[in-house]
PDB file of C-alpha atoms in Angstrom:
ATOM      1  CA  UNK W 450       0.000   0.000   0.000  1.00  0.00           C
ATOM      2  CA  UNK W 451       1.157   3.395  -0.998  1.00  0.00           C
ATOM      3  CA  UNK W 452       1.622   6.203   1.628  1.00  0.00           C
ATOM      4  CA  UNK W 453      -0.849   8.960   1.233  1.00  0.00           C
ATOM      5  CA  UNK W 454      -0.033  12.910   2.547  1.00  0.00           C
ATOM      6  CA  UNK W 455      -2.035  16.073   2.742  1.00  0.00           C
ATOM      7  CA  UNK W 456      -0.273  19.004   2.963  1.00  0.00           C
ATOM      8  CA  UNK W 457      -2.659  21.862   4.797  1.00  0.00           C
ATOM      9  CA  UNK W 458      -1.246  25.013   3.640  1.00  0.00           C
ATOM     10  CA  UNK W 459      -2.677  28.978   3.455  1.00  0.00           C
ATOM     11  CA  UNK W 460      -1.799  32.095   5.352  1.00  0.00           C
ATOM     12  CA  UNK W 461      -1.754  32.485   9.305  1.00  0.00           C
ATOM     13  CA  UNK W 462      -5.290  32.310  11.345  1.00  0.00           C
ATOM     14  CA  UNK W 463      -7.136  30.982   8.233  1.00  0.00           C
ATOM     15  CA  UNK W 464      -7.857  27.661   9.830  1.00  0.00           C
ATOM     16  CA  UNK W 465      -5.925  25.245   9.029  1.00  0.00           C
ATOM     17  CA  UNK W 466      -5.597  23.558  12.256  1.00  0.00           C
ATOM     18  CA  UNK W 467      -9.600  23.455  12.355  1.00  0.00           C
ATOM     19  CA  UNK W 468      -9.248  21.720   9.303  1.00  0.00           C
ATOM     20  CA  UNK W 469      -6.946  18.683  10.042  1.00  0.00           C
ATOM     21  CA  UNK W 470      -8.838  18.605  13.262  1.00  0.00           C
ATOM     22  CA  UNK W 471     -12.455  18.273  10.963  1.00  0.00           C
ATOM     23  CA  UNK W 472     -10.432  15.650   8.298  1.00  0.00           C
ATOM     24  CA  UNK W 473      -9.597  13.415  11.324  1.00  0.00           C
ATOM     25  CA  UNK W 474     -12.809  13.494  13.410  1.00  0.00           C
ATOM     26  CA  UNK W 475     -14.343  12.475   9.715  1.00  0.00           C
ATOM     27  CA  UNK W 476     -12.132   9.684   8.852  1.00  0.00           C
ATOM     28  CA  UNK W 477     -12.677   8.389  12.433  1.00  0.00           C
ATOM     29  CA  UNK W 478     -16.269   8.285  12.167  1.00  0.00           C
ATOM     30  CA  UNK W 479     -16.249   6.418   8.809  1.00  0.00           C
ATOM     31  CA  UNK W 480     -13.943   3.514  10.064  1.00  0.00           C
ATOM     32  CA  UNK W 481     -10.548   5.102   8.532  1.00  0.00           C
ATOM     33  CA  UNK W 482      -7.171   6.302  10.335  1.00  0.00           C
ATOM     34  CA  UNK W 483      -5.303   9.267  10.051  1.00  0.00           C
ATOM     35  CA  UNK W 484      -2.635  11.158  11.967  1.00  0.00           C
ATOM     36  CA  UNK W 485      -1.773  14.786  12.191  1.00  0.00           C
ATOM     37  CA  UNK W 486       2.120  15.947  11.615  1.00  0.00           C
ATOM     38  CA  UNK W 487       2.503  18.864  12.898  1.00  0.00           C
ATOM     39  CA  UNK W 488       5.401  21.346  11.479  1.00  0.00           C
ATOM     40  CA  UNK W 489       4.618  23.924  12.656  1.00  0.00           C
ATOM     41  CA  UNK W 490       7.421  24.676  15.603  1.00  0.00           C
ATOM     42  CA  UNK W 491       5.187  27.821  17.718  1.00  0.00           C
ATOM     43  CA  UNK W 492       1.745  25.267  17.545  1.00  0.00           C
ATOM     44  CA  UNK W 493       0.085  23.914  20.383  1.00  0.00           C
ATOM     45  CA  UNK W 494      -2.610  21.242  19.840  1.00  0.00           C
ATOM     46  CA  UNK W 495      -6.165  21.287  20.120  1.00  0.00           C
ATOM     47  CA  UNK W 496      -8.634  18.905  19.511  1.00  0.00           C
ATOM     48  CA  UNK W 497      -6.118  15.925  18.667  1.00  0.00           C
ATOM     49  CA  UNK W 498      -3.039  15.243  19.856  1.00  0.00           C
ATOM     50  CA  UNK W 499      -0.294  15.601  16.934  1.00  0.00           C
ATOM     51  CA  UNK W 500       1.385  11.813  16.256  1.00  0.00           C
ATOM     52  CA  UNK W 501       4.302  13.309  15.018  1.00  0.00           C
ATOM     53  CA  UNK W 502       5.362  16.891  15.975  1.00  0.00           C
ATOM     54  CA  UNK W 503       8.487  18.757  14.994  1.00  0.00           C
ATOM     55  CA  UNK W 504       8.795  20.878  18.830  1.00  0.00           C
ATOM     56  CA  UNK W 505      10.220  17.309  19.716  1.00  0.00           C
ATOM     57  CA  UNK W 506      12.911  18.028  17.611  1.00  0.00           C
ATOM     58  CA  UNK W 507      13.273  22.193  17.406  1.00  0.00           C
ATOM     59  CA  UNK W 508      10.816  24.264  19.236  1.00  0.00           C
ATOM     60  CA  UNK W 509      10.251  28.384  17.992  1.00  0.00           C
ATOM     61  CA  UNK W 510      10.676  29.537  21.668  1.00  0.00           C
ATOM     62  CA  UNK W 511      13.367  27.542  22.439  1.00  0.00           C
ATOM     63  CA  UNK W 512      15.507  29.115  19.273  1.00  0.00           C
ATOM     64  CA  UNK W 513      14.132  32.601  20.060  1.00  0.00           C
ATOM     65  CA  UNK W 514      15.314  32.669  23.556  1.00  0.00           C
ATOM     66  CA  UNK W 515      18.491  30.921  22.620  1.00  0.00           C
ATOM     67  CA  UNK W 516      19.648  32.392  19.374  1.00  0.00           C
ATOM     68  CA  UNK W 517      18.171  35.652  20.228  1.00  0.00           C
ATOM     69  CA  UNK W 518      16.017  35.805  17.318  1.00  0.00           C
ATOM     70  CA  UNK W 519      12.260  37.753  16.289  1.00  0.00           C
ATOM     71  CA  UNK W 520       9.352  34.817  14.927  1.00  0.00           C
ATOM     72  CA  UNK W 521      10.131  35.012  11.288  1.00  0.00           C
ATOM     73  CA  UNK W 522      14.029  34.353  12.238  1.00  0.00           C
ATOM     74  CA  UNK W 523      13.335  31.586  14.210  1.00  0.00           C
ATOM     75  CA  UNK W 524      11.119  29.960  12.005  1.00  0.00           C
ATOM     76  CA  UNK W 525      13.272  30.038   9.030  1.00  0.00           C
ATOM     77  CA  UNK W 526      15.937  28.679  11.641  1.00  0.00           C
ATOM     78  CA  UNK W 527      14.138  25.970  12.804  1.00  0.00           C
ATOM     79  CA  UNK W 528      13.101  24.620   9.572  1.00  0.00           C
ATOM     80  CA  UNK W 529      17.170  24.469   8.126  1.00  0.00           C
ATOM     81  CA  UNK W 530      17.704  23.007  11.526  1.00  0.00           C
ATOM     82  CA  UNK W 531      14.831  19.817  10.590  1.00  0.00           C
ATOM     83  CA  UNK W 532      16.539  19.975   7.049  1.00  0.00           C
ATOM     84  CA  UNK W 533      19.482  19.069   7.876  1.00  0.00           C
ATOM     85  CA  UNK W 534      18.198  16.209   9.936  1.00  0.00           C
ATOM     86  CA  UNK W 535      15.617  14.842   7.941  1.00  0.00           C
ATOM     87  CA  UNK W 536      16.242  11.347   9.054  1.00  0.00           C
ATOM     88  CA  UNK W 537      14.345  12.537  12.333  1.00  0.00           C
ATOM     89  CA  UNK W 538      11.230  12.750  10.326  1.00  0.00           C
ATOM     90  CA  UNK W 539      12.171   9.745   8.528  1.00  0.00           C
ATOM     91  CA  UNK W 540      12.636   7.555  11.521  1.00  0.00           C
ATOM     92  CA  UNK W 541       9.182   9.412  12.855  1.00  0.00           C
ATOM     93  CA  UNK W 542       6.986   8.390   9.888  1.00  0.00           C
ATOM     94  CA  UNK W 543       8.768   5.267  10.002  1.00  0.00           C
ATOM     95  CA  UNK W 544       5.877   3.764  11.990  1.00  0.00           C
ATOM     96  CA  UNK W 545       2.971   4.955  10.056  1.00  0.00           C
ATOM     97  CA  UNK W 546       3.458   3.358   6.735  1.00  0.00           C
ATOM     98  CA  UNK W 547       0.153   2.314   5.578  1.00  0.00           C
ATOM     99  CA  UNK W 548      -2.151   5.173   7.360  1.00  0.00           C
ATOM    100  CA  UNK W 549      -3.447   8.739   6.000  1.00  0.00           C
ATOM    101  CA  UNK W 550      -0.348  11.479   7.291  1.00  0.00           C
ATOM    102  CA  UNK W 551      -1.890  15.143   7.326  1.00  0.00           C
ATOM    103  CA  UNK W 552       0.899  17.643   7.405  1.00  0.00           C
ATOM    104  CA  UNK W 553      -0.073  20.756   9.171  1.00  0.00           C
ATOM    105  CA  UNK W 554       2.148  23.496   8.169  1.00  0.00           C
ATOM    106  CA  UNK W 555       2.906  27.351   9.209  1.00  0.00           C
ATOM    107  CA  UNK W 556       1.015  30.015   8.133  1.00  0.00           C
ATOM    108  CA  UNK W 557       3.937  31.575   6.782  1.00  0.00           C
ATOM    109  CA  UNK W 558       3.612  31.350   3.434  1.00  0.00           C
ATOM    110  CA  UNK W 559       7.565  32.598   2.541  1.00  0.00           C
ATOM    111  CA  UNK W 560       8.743  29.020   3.426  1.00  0.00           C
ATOM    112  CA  UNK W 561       7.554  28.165  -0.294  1.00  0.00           C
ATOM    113  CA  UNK W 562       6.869  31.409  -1.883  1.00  0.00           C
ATOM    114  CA  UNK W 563      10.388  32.478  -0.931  1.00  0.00           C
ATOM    115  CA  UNK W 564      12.663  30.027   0.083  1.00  0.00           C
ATOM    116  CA  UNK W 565      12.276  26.792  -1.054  1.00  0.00           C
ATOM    117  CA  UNK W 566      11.869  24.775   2.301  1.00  0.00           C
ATOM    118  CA  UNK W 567       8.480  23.093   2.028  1.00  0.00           C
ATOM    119  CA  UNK W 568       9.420  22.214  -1.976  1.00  0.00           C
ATOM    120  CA  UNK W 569      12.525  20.855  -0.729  1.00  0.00           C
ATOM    121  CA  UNK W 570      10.450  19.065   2.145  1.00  0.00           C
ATOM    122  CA  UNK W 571       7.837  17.962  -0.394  1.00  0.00           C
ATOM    123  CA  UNK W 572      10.336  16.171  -3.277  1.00  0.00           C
ATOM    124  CA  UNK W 573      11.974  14.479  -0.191  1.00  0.00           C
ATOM    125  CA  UNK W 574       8.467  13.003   1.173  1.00  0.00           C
ATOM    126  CA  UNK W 575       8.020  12.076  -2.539  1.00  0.00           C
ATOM    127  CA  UNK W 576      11.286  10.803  -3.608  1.00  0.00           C
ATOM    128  CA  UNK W 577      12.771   8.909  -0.615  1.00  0.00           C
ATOM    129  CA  UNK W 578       9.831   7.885   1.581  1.00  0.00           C
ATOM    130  CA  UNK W 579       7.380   7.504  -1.697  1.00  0.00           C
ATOM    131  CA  UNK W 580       4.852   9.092  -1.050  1.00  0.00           C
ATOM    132  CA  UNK W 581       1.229  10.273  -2.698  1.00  0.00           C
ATOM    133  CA  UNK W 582       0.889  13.955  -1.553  1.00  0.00           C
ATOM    134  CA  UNK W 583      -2.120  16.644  -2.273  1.00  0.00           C
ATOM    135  CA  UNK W 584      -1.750  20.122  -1.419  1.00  0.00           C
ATOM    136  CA  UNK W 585      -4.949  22.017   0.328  1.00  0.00           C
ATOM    137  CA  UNK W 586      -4.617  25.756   0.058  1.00  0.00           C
ATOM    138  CA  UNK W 587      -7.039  27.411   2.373  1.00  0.00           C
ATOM    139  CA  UNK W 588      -8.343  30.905   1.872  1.00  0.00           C
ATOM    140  CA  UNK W 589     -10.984  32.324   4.533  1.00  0.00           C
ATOM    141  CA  UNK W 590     -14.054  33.073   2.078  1.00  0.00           C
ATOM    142  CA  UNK W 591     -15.548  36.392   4.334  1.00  0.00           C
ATOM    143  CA  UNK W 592     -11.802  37.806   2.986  1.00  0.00           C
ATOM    144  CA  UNK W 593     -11.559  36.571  -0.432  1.00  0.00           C
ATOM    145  CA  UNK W 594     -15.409  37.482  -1.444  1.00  0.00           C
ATOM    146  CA  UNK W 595     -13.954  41.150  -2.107  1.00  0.00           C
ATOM    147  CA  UNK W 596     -12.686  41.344  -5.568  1.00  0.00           C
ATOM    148  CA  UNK W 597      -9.570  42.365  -4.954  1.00  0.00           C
ATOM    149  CA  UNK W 598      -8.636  40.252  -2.350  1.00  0.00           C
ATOM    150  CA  UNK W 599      -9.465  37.669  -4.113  1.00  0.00           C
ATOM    151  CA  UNK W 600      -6.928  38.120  -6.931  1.00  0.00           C
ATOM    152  CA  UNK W 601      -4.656  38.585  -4.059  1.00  0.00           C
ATOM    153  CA  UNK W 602      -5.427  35.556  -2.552  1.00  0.00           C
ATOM    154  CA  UNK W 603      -5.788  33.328  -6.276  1.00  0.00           C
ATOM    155  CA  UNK W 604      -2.148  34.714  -7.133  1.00  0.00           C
ATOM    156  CA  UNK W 605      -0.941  33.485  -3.712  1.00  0.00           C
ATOM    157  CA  UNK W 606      -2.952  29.918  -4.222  1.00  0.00           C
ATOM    158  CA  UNK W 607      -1.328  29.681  -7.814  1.00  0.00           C
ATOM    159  CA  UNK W 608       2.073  30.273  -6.468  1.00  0.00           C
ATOM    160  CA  UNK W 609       1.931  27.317  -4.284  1.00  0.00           C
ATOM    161  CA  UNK W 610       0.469  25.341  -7.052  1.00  0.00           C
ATOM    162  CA  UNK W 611       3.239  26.113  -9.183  1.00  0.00           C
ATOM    163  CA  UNK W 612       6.241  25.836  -6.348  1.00  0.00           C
ATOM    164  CA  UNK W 613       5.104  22.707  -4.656  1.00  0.00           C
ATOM    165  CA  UNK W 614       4.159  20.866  -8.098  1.00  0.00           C
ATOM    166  CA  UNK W 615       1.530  18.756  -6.578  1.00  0.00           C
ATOM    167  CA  UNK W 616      -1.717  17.918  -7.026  1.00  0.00           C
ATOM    168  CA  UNK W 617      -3.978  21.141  -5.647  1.00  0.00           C
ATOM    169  CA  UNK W 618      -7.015  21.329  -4.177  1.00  0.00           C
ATOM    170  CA  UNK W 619      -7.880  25.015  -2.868  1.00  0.00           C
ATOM    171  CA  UNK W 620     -10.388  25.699  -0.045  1.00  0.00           C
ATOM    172  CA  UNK W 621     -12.529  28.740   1.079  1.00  0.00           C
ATOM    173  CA  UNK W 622     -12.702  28.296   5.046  1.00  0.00           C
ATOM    174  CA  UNK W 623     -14.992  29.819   7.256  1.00  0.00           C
ATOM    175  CA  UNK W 624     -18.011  30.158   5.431  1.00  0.00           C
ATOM    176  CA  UNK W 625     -19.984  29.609   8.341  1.00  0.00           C
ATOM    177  CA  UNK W 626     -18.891  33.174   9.284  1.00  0.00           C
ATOM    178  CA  UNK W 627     -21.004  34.654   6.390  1.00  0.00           C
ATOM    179  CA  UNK W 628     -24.674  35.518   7.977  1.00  0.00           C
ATOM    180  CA  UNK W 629     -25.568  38.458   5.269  1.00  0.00           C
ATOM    181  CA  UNK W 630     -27.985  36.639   2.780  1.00  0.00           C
ATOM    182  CA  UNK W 631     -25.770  39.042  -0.407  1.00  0.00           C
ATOM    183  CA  UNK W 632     -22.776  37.954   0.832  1.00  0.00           C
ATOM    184  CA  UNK W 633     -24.164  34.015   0.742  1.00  0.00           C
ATOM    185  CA  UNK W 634     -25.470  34.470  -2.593  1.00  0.00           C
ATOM    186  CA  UNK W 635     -22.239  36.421  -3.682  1.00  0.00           C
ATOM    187  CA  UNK W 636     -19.977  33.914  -2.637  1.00  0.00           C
ATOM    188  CA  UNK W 637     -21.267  31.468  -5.172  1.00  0.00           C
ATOM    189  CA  UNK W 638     -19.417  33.218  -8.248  1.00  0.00           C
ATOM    190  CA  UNK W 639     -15.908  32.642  -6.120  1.00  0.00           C
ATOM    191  CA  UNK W 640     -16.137  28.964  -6.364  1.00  0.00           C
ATOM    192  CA  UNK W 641     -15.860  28.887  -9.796  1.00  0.00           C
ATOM    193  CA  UNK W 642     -15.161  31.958 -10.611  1.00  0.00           C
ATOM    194  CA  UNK W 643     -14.598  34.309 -13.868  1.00  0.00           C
ATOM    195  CA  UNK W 644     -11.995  36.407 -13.300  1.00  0.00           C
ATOM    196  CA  UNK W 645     -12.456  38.735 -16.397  1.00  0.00           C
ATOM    197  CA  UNK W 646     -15.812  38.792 -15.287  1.00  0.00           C
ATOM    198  CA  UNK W 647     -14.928  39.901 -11.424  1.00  0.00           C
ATOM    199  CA  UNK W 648     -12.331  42.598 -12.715  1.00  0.00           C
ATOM    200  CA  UNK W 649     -14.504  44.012 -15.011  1.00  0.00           C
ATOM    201  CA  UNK W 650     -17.482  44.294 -12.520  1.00  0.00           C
ATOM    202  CA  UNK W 651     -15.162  46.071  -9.543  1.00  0.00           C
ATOM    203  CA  UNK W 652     -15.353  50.054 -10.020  1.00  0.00           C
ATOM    204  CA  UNK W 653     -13.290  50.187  -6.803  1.00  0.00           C
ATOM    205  CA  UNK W 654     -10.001  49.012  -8.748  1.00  0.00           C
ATOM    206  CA  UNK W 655      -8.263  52.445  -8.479  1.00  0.00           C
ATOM    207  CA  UNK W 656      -7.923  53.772 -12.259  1.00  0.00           C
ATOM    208  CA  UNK W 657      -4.499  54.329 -12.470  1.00  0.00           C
ATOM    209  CA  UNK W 658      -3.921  50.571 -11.950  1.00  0.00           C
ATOM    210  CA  UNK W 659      -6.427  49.572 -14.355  1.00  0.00           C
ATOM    211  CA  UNK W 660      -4.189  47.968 -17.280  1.00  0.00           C
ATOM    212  CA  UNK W 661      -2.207  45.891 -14.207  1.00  0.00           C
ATOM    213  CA  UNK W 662      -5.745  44.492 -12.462  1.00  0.00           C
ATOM    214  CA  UNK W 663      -6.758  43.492 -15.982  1.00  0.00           C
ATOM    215  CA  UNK W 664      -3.763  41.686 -16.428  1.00  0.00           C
ATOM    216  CA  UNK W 665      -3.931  39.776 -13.648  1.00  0.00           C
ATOM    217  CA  UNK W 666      -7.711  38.657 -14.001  1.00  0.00           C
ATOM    218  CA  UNK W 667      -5.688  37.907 -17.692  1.00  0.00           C
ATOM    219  CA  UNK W 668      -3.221  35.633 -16.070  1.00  0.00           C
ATOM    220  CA  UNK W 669      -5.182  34.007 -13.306  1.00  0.00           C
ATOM    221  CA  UNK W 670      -8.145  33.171 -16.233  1.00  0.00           C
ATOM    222  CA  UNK W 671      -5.401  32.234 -18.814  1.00  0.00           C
ATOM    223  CA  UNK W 672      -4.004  29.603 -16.050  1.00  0.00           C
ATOM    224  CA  UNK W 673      -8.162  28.202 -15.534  1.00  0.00           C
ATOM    225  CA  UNK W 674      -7.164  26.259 -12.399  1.00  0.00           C
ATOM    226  CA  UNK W 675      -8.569  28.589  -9.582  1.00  0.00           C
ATOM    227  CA  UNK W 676     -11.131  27.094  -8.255  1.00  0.00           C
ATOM    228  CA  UNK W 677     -12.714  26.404  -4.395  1.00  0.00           C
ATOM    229  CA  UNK W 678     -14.262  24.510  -2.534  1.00  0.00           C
ATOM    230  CA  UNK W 679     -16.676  25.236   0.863  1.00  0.00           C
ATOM    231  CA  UNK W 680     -15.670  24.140   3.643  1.00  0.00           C
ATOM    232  CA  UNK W 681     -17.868  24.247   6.899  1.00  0.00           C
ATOM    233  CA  UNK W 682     -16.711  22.412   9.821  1.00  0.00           C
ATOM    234  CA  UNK W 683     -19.829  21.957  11.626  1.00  0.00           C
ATOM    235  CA  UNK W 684     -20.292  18.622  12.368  1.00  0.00           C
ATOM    236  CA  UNK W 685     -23.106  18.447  10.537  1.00  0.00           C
ATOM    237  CA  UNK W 686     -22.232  19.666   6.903  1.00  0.00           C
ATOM    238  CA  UNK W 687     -21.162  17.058   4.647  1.00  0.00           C
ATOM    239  CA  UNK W 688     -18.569  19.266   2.757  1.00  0.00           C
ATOM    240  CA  UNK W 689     -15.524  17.737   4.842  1.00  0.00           C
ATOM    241  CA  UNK W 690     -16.526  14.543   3.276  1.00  0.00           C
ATOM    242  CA  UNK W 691     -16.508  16.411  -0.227  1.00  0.00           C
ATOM    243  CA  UNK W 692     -12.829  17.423   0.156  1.00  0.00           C
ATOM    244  CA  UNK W 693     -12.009  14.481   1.628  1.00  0.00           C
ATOM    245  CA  UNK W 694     -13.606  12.907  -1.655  1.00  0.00           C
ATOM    246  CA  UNK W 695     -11.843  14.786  -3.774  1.00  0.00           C
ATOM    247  CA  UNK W 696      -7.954  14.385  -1.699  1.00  0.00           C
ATOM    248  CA  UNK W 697      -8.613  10.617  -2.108  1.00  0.00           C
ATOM    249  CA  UNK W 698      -8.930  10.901  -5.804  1.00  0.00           C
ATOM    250  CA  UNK W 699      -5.584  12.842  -6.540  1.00  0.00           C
ATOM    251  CA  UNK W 700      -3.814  10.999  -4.053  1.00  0.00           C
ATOM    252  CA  UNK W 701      -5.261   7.678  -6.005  1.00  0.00           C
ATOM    253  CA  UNK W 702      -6.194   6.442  -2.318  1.00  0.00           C
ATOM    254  CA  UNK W 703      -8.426   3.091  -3.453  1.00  0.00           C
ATOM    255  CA  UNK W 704      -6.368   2.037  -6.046  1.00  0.00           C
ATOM    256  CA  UNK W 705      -3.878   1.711  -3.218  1.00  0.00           C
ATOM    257  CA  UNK W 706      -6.019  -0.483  -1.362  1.00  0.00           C
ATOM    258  CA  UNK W 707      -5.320  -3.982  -0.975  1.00  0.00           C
ATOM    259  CA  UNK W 708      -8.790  -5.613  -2.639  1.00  0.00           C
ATOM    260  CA  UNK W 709     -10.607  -7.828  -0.116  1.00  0.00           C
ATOM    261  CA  UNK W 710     -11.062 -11.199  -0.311  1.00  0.00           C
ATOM    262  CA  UNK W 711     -14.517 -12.225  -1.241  1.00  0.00           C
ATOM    263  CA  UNK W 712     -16.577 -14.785   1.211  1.00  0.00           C
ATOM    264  CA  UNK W 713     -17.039 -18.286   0.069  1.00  0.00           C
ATOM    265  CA  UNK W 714     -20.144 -19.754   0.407  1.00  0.00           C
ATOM    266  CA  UNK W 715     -19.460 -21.675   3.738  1.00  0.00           C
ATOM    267  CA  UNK W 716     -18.446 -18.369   5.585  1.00  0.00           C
ATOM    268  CA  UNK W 717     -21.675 -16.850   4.332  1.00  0.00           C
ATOM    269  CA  UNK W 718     -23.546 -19.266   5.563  1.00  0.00           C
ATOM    270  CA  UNK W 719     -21.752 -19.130   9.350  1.00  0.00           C
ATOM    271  CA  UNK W 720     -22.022 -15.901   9.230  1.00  0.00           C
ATOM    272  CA  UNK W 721     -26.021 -16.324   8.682  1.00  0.00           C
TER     273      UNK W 721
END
């Protein structure tokens, strides 16, 4: 059986801790296992424990009261630091060969938009421990339902697409947080959305940067791979299980399932 890994990725605060939490109380309830890797160095857990967490080999407050350093510093420290000892992870995931590993990363989104940790993270997960991995990009949808946030946030989704090279699914979070009956309706064109279409409907696009907003809505239509879906983490919306459809088809989870052996007759019958 293959190894399968879901990377949650997306800005700080947009929920992306809720989210693993939501994928794993999910799986548990439908008879499947999954674990929660936390590398994020400054997290604490909530609802579930993390089954493999970096803080037992680098901790953020540990390198900012020792090396002196400010958050961003220490981050970028602490993930050369589990770089150059990789086989820590390796022995770590080790023991979970066969079972779903959800990688929940920082919020700062310079460790693949800038420097090329997570990539570098990614092709080793890929290459040496052979794994299936799916990128979720996460974008809170009471932000991203303003025009121009949301070319902000699509250029920012496309850039992990593009730096990570894996399969992407991106996610609007939150939408429970969107009461206003407009703003419901309204978020239905982000989805699927036409960016031509939401650039040429914005009159608050300040003039002067009218040629550059229409060539992004250019670029981010030309690449046709920005799309969302909902996610509401109240227990009792089914759109977890919609993701979680959808990260088991690009990860090719039940072809990697070893097929069951059928009941003869004589079993049926004992079991009657």
């Amino acid at each position: 059986m293959s190894r399968v890994g879901v990377l949650a990725l997306g800005p700080a605060g947009v929920g992306k801790s809720t989210f693993c939490n939501a994928i794993i109380s999910h799986m548990q309830t439908i008879g499947r296992r999954a674990h929660i890797v936390n590398l994020d160095p400054a997290a604490e857990a909530t609802e579930y424990e993390f089954t493999i967490d970096i803080r037992d080999l680098i901790s953020l407050q540990d390198v900012m009261e020792e090396m002196d350093y400010g958050p961003n510093g220490a981050l970028i420290y602490c993930f050369e630091y589990l770089m150059n000892n990789l086989d820590w992870l390796d022995e770590e995931i080790g023991d979970y060969n066969d079972e779903y590993l959800i990688f929940d990363c920082p919020g700062q989104i310079e460790l693949y938009t800038h420097i090329p940790v997570l990539p570098n993270i990614v092709k080793h997960l890929k290459n040496q421990l052979n794994f299936n991995l799916c990128a979720t990009y996460l974008l809170e949808a009471p932000f991203i339902i303003d025009n121009s946030k949301f070319f902000s946030g699509a250029l920012s989704a496309m850039s992990a697409m593009i730096l990570l090279e894996l399969p992407h699914i991106n996610i609007l979070s939150k939408i429970d947080l969107i009461k206003n009956d407009y703003n419901k309706k309204k978020l239905k064109q982000y989805l699927n959305p036409d960016p031509l279409l939401l650039a040429k409907e914005d009159e608050s696009f300040n003039p002067r940067f009218s040629k550059l907003n229409k060539s992004i809505a250019q670029l981010v239509d030309d690449f046709g791979m920005v799309q969302f879906l909902p996610l509401d983490c109240n227990k009792e919306s089914d759109s977890v299980a919609t993701i979680l459809s959808y990260i088991d088809d690009v990860t090719q989870w039940s072809e990697s399932q070893e097929p069951k052996e059928p009941k003869d007759e004589l079993e049926i019958e004992d079991d009657e």
